[in-house]
Short mmCIF file of C-alpha atoms in Angstrom, two decimals:
data_model
loop_
_atom_site.label_atom_id
_atom_site.label_comp_id
_atom_site.label_asym_id
_atom_site.label_seq_id
_atom_site.Cartn_x
_atom_site.Cartn_y
_atom_site.Cartn_z
CA MET A 1 0.00 0.00 0.00
CA SER A 2 1.25 3.47 -0.82
CA ALA A 3 2.38 5.93 1.82
CA ARG A 4 -0.62 8.03 1.03
CA GLY A 5 -2.96 5.18 1.90
CA THR A 6 -1.31 4.63 5.27
CA CYS A 7 -2.32 8.14 6.35
CA VAL A 8 -6.01 7.28 6.15
CA PRO A 9 -7.56 6.94 9.64
CA ALA A 10 -8.51 3.38 10.55
CA PRO A 11 -12.31 4.05 10.66
CA LEU A 12 -12.12 5.37 7.07
CA ARG A 13 -10.10 2.50 5.58
CA ARG A 14 -12.22 0.05 3.61
CA LEU A 15 -11.38 -2.79 1.24
CA TRP A 16 -12.39 -3.06 -2.40
CA PRO A 17 -13.42 -6.52 -3.59
CA GLY A 18 -9.89 -6.92 -5.01
CA GLY A 19 -8.35 -6.46 -1.56
CA ARG A 20 -7.03 -2.93 -2.08
CA GLN A 21 -7.75 -0.29 0.52
CA ILE A 22 -9.50 2.98 -0.30
CA GLY A 23 -7.17 5.95 -0.23
CA ALA A 24 -7.70 9.31 1.40
CA ALA A 25 -8.99 10.94 -1.81
CA ALA A 26 -11.53 8.17 -2.41
CA SER A 27 -12.68 8.32 1.21
CA ALA A 28 -13.14 12.09 0.95
CA ALA A 29 -15.12 11.67 -2.27
CA LEU A 30 -17.41 9.13 -0.64
CA LEU A 31 -18.02 11.37 2.39
CA ALA A 32 -18.42 14.59 0.39
CA PRO A 33 -22.17 14.17 -0.35
CA PHE A 34 -22.94 13.59 3.32
CA PHE A 35 -20.99 16.62 4.50
CA ALA A 36 -22.48 18.75 1.72
CA LEU A 37 -25.98 17.74 2.77
CA LEU A 38 -25.12 18.41 6.42
CA LEU A 39 -23.81 21.86 5.54
CA ILE A 40 -26.79 22.84 3.38
CA VAL A 41 -29.73 21.54 5.40
CA PHE A 42 -28.38 21.82 8.96
CA LEU A 43 -25.30 23.94 9.61
CA TYR A 44 -26.09 26.88 7.35
CA PRO A 45 -29.72 27.35 8.54
CA LEU A 46 -28.66 26.91 12.16
CA LEU A 47 -25.82 29.44 11.91
CA SER A 48 -28.09 31.88 10.09
CA LEU A 49 -30.68 31.58 12.86
CA LEU A 50 -28.12 32.02 15.62
CA SER A 51 -26.56 35.03 13.91
CA SER A 52 -29.94 36.77 13.93
CA SER A 53 -29.97 36.57 17.74
CA PHE A 54 -27.19 39.13 18.11
CA LEU A 55 -27.21 40.97 14.77
CA GLU A 56 -30.26 43.27 14.50
CA PRO A 57 -28.73 45.14 12.63
CA GLN A 58 -25.77 45.91 14.92
CA PRO A 59 -24.11 43.37 17.21
CA THR A 60 -25.96 43.17 20.52
CA LEU A 61 -26.56 40.75 23.40
CA ALA A 62 -29.92 42.27 24.31
CA ASN A 63 -31.84 39.13 23.39
CA TYR A 64 -29.65 36.95 25.60
CA ARG A 65 -29.91 39.44 28.48
CA ARG A 66 -33.67 39.32 28.03
CA VAL A 67 -33.62 35.54 28.47
CA PHE A 68 -31.87 35.77 31.84
CA ASP A 69 -33.37 39.05 33.10
CA ASN A 70 -36.99 37.98 32.80
CA PRO A 71 -37.95 35.55 35.61
CA VAL A 72 -40.65 34.01 33.41
CA TYR A 73 -38.10 32.74 30.90
CA LEU A 74 -35.81 31.56 33.69
CA ARG A 75 -38.68 29.52 35.15
CA VAL A 76 -39.34 27.99 31.74
CA MET A 77 -35.69 26.92 31.41
CA LEU A 78 -35.61 25.51 34.94
CA ARG A 79 -38.90 23.71 34.36
CA THR A 80 -37.52 22.25 31.14
CA GLY A 81 -34.48 20.89 32.96
CA TRP A 82 -36.62 19.55 35.82
CA ILE A 83 -39.09 17.76 33.56
CA SER A 84 -36.25 16.34 31.46
CA LEU A 85 -34.53 15.07 34.62
CA LEU A 86 -37.73 13.42 35.90
CA THR A 87 -38.28 11.87 32.48
CA THR A 88 -34.76 10.43 32.50
CA LEU A 89 -35.13 9.02 36.02
CA LEU A 90 -38.50 7.45 35.22
CA ALA A 91 -37.15 5.95 31.99
CA LEU A 92 -34.17 4.55 33.90
CA VAL A 93 -36.37 2.97 36.58
CA LEU A 94 -38.59 1.40 33.93
CA GLY A 95 -35.91 0.61 31.36
CA PHE A 96 -33.14 -1.02 33.39
CA PRO A 97 -35.22 -4.05 34.48
CA ILE A 98 -36.45 -4.50 30.91
CA ALA A 99 -32.89 -4.39 29.55
CA TYR A 100 -31.80 -6.87 32.21
CA MET A 101 -34.64 -9.23 31.36
CA MET A 102 -33.70 -9.04 27.66
CA THR A 103 -30.28 -10.49 28.54
CA LYS A 104 -31.75 -13.37 30.55
CA ILE A 105 -34.74 -14.71 28.66
CA LYS A 106 -34.48 -16.86 25.55
CA GLY A 107 -36.64 -18.09 22.72
CA MET A 108 -40.02 -16.66 21.82
CA ALA A 109 -40.23 -14.64 25.05
CA ALA A 110 -37.06 -12.78 24.06
CA VAL A 111 -38.47 -12.10 20.59
CA LEU A 112 -41.72 -10.74 22.01
CA LEU A 113 -39.95 -8.53 24.57
CA THR A 114 -37.60 -7.15 21.92
CA ALA A 115 -40.56 -6.47 19.64
CA CYS A 116 -42.33 -4.58 22.44
CA VAL A 117 -39.24 -2.37 22.79
CA LEU A 118 -38.66 -1.76 19.08
CA LEU A 119 -42.17 -1.58 17.63
CA PRO A 120 -43.00 1.82 19.22
CA LEU A 121 -40.12 3.28 17.20
CA TRP A 122 -42.07 2.49 14.04
CA SER A 123 -44.97 4.75 15.03
CA SER A 124 -44.88 8.52 15.17
CA VAL A 125 -44.52 10.50 18.37
CA LEU A 126 -47.86 12.17 17.61
CA VAL A 127 -49.68 8.83 17.59
CA ARG A 128 -48.14 7.70 20.88
CA THR A 129 -48.93 11.05 22.48
CA ALA A 130 -52.53 10.88 21.28
CA ALA A 131 -52.82 7.45 22.86
CA TRP A 132 -51.91 8.95 26.25
CA ILE A 133 -54.60 11.58 25.81
CA VAL A 134 -57.15 8.79 25.36
CA LEU A 135 -55.86 6.96 28.43
CA LEU A 136 -55.57 9.91 30.82
CA ARG A 137 -58.64 12.02 30.02
CA ARG A 138 -61.44 12.25 32.59
CA ASP A 139 -63.50 9.54 30.86
CA GLY A 140 -60.45 7.56 29.83
CA LEU A 141 -59.35 4.06 30.66
CA VAL A 142 -57.25 4.99 33.71
CA ASN A 143 -60.01 6.96 35.45
CA ASP A 144 -62.57 4.28 34.63
CA ALA A 145 -60.30 1.60 36.13
CA LEU A 146 -59.67 3.65 39.29
CA GLN A 147 -63.40 4.19 39.86
CA TRP A 148 -64.23 0.55 39.09
CA LEU A 149 -61.66 -0.57 41.70
CA GLY A 150 -63.17 1.84 44.22
CA LEU A 151 -59.94 3.84 44.62
CA THR A 152 -61.61 7.12 43.62
CA ARG A 153 -65.19 8.39 43.67
CA ARG A 154 -64.86 10.88 40.83
CA PRO A 155 -62.54 11.24 37.82
CA LEU A 156 -59.09 12.61 38.59
CA THR A 157 -57.36 15.37 36.66
CA LEU A 158 -54.58 13.35 35.09
CA LEU A 159 -54.28 15.09 31.75
CA TYR A 160 -52.54 18.47 31.32
CA THR A 161 -50.36 17.90 34.39
CA GLU A 162 -46.63 17.63 34.92
CA GLY A 163 -46.96 13.94 35.72
CA ALA A 164 -48.72 13.29 32.42
CA VAL A 165 -45.97 15.10 30.50
CA VAL A 166 -43.23 13.15 32.28
CA LEU A 167 -45.00 9.82 31.79
CA ALA A 168 -45.68 10.37 28.09
CA MET A 169 -42.17 11.64 27.38
CA ALA A 170 -40.61 8.70 29.23
CA HIS A 171 -42.74 6.30 27.18
CA VAL A 172 -41.66 7.92 23.90
CA LEU A 173 -37.95 7.96 24.80
CA LEU A 174 -37.78 4.63 26.65
CA PRO A 175 -36.32 2.56 23.76
CA PHE A 176 -33.38 4.96 23.48
CA LEU A 177 -32.45 4.10 27.07
CA ILE A 178 -33.15 0.37 26.97
CA LEU A 179 -30.97 -0.43 23.96
CA PRO A 180 -27.64 1.02 25.26
CA ILE A 181 -28.17 -0.58 28.67
CA TYR A 182 -28.99 -3.91 27.02
CA SER A 183 -25.80 -3.67 24.97
CA ALA A 184 -23.72 -2.97 28.09
CA LEU A 185 -25.32 -5.76 30.12
CA LYS A 186 -24.93 -8.21 27.25
CA ASN A 187 -21.18 -7.55 27.17
CA ILE A 188 -20.67 -8.33 30.87
CA PRO A 189 -19.03 -11.76 31.15
CA GLU A 190 -21.05 -14.30 33.10
CA ASP A 191 -17.84 -15.28 34.87
CA CYS A 192 -17.91 -11.96 36.77
CA LEU A 193 -21.33 -12.71 38.22
CA ARG A 194 -20.42 -16.30 39.03
CA ALA A 195 -17.20 -15.18 40.69
CA ALA A 196 -19.13 -12.71 42.86
CA ALA A 197 -21.54 -15.48 43.90
CA MET A 198 -18.68 -17.87 44.68
CA LEU A 199 -17.11 -15.19 46.89
CA GLY A 200 -20.29 -14.99 48.95
CA ALA A 201 -21.99 -11.91 47.45
CA ASN A 202 -25.78 -12.00 47.54
CA ARG A 203 -27.92 -10.72 44.66
CA ARG A 204 -28.21 -7.20 46.02
CA ARG A 205 -24.46 -6.86 46.55
CA THR A 206 -23.73 -8.40 43.16
CA PHE A 207 -26.03 -5.88 41.52
CA PHE A 208 -24.58 -2.78 43.19
CA GLU A 209 -20.90 -3.82 43.23
CA VAL A 210 -20.57 -5.79 39.99
CA LEU A 211 -23.47 -5.44 37.56
CA LEU A 212 -24.15 -1.72 37.95
CA PRO A 213 -20.50 -0.53 37.75
CA LEU A 214 -19.82 -2.70 34.69
CA SER A 215 -22.94 -1.35 32.95
CA ARG A 216 -22.12 2.30 33.73
CA ALA A 217 -21.26 3.09 30.10
CA GLY A 218 -24.66 1.89 28.89
CA VAL A 219 -26.52 3.65 31.69
CA CYS A 220 -24.73 6.94 31.04
CA SER A 221 -25.21 6.78 27.28
CA GLY A 222 -28.88 5.83 27.68
CA CYS A 223 -29.53 8.67 30.12
CA LEU A 224 -27.77 11.05 27.72
CA MET A 225 -29.93 9.87 24.82
CA VAL A 226 -33.07 10.50 26.88
CA PHE A 227 -32.19 13.71 28.72
CA LEU A 228 -30.85 15.72 25.78
CA PRO A 229 -33.81 15.06 23.43
CA ALA A 230 -36.18 15.72 26.33
CA LEU A 231 -34.76 19.24 26.65
CA GLY A 232 -36.02 20.07 23.17
CA PHE A 233 -39.24 18.02 23.16
CA PHE A 234 -42.16 19.84 21.56
CA VAL A 235 -45.09 17.63 20.51
CA THR A 236 -45.75 15.80 23.78
CA PRO A 237 -45.60 18.83 26.15
CA ALA A 238 -47.66 20.89 23.70
CA LEU A 239 -50.47 18.31 23.55
CA ILE A 240 -50.48 16.86 27.06
CA GLY A 241 -49.15 19.76 29.10
CA SER A 242 -50.75 23.04 30.11
CA PRO A 243 -49.34 26.60 30.27
CA GLN A 244 -48.03 25.65 33.72
CA GLN A 245 -45.86 22.99 32.02
CA LEU A 246 -44.54 25.29 29.29
CA MET A 247 -41.13 24.10 28.07
CA ILE A 248 -38.49 25.91 26.07
CA ALA A 249 -39.37 24.29 22.72
CA THR A 250 -42.98 25.42 23.06
CA LEU A 251 -41.77 28.90 24.06
CA VAL A 252 -39.61 29.09 20.93
CA SER A 253 -42.60 28.08 18.82
CA GLN A 254 -44.74 30.79 20.41
CA GLN A 255 -42.09 33.45 19.78
CA VAL A 256 -41.84 32.45 16.11
CA ARG A 257 -45.49 31.84 15.22
CA GLU A 258 -47.37 34.24 17.48
CA MET A 259 -44.96 37.00 18.46
CA LEU A 260 -42.92 36.88 15.21
CA ASP A 261 -39.84 37.63 17.33
CA TRP A 262 -37.23 35.61 15.47
CA PRO A 263 -34.14 37.17 17.15
CA PHE A 264 -35.41 36.31 20.64
CA ALA A 265 -36.42 32.80 19.51
CA ALA A 266 -32.90 32.39 18.11
CA ALA A 267 -31.46 33.48 21.48
CA LEU A 268 -33.54 30.81 23.22
CA VAL A 269 -32.22 28.23 20.75
CA GLY A 270 -28.67 29.41 21.44
CA VAL A 271 -29.11 29.06 25.19
CA LEU A 272 -30.54 25.56 24.73
CA MET A 273 -27.63 24.56 22.49
CA LEU A 274 -25.11 25.80 25.06
CA ALA A 275 -26.86 23.80 27.78
CA VAL A 276 -26.85 20.66 25.62
CA ALA A 277 -23.16 21.11 24.76
CA ALA A 278 -22.25 21.59 28.43
CA LEU A 279 -24.16 18.48 29.49
CA ALA A 280 -22.59 16.45 26.69
CA LEU A 281 -19.13 17.48 27.93
CA VAL A 282 -20.05 16.44 31.48
CA PHE A 283 -21.21 13.02 30.29
CA ASN A 284 -18.09 12.70 28.15
CA LYS A 285 -15.98 13.25 31.27
CA ALA A 286 -17.87 10.51 33.09
CA VAL A 287 -17.57 7.99 30.26
CA SER A 288 -15.06 8.05 27.43
CA PHE A 289 -16.56 8.87 24.03
CA ASN A 290 -15.89 5.51 22.40
CA ARG A 291 -17.53 3.64 25.29
CA LEU A 292 -20.39 6.15 25.33
CA ILE A 293 -21.20 5.38 21.72
CA GLY A 294 -20.65 1.66 21.97
CA GLY A 295 -22.36 1.21 25.31
CA GLY A 296 -19.82 -1.44 26.19
CA ALA A 297 -18.89 -2.51 29.68
#
């Protein structure tokens, strides 16, 4: 292989059918359409939007000061972080046992459980959110079941509450947490668990001192894949929440569609992007990037 070919990074080196490796120029040519599409449909519109937040027409930070000076907008940002955190915790509580069961069961039961995890990804977020509206409304299935069991005398207000928003968002994002945890648990050698049992560790101690530490990469990556999208969630909070559960994505939509204040909406987007970038760096410190992506133990 030529010296030029040896300079190609390992992830970019591929073999032709004849056994020759693709050079740097060929790799760049193959990747060019992707990067061109990324530049045209994502980076350029995003940079144009962000530039409008501090260029109107002279450079100014007034829109960003407005975000932090007004207590209403600060409450919206804090509420967004709080709801996203609750969504992540609920998804973790629900998702970890499912991921663990996926590593233990075999046969048709494993196929059915995997299908239950993956099939929701084939339906739109709007459909799944509408299903929660049917379940949680005053004459819905949940209220009917509670009254039939004698737990309540009258329908409860379950819809348009913070709990409904958290529950629906956790349901929508749950597969993105289960799959990385499943990958991490699947890569844990059975010898580690058997060794812990032979050394006298009970199930609780084995879980907290062996299983959980070895699955940290999958847990961290799954929480990251739930928390960050939850920060920018729009459809579910808009349909199930109330003005008391206003989140930053809904606020951006209001500023664009109703107030026609594009510079301030762009400032809100900029603040959200900075928060996402900061959180991603924190997670990257906790788990190395290659393990974060792979979800390995």
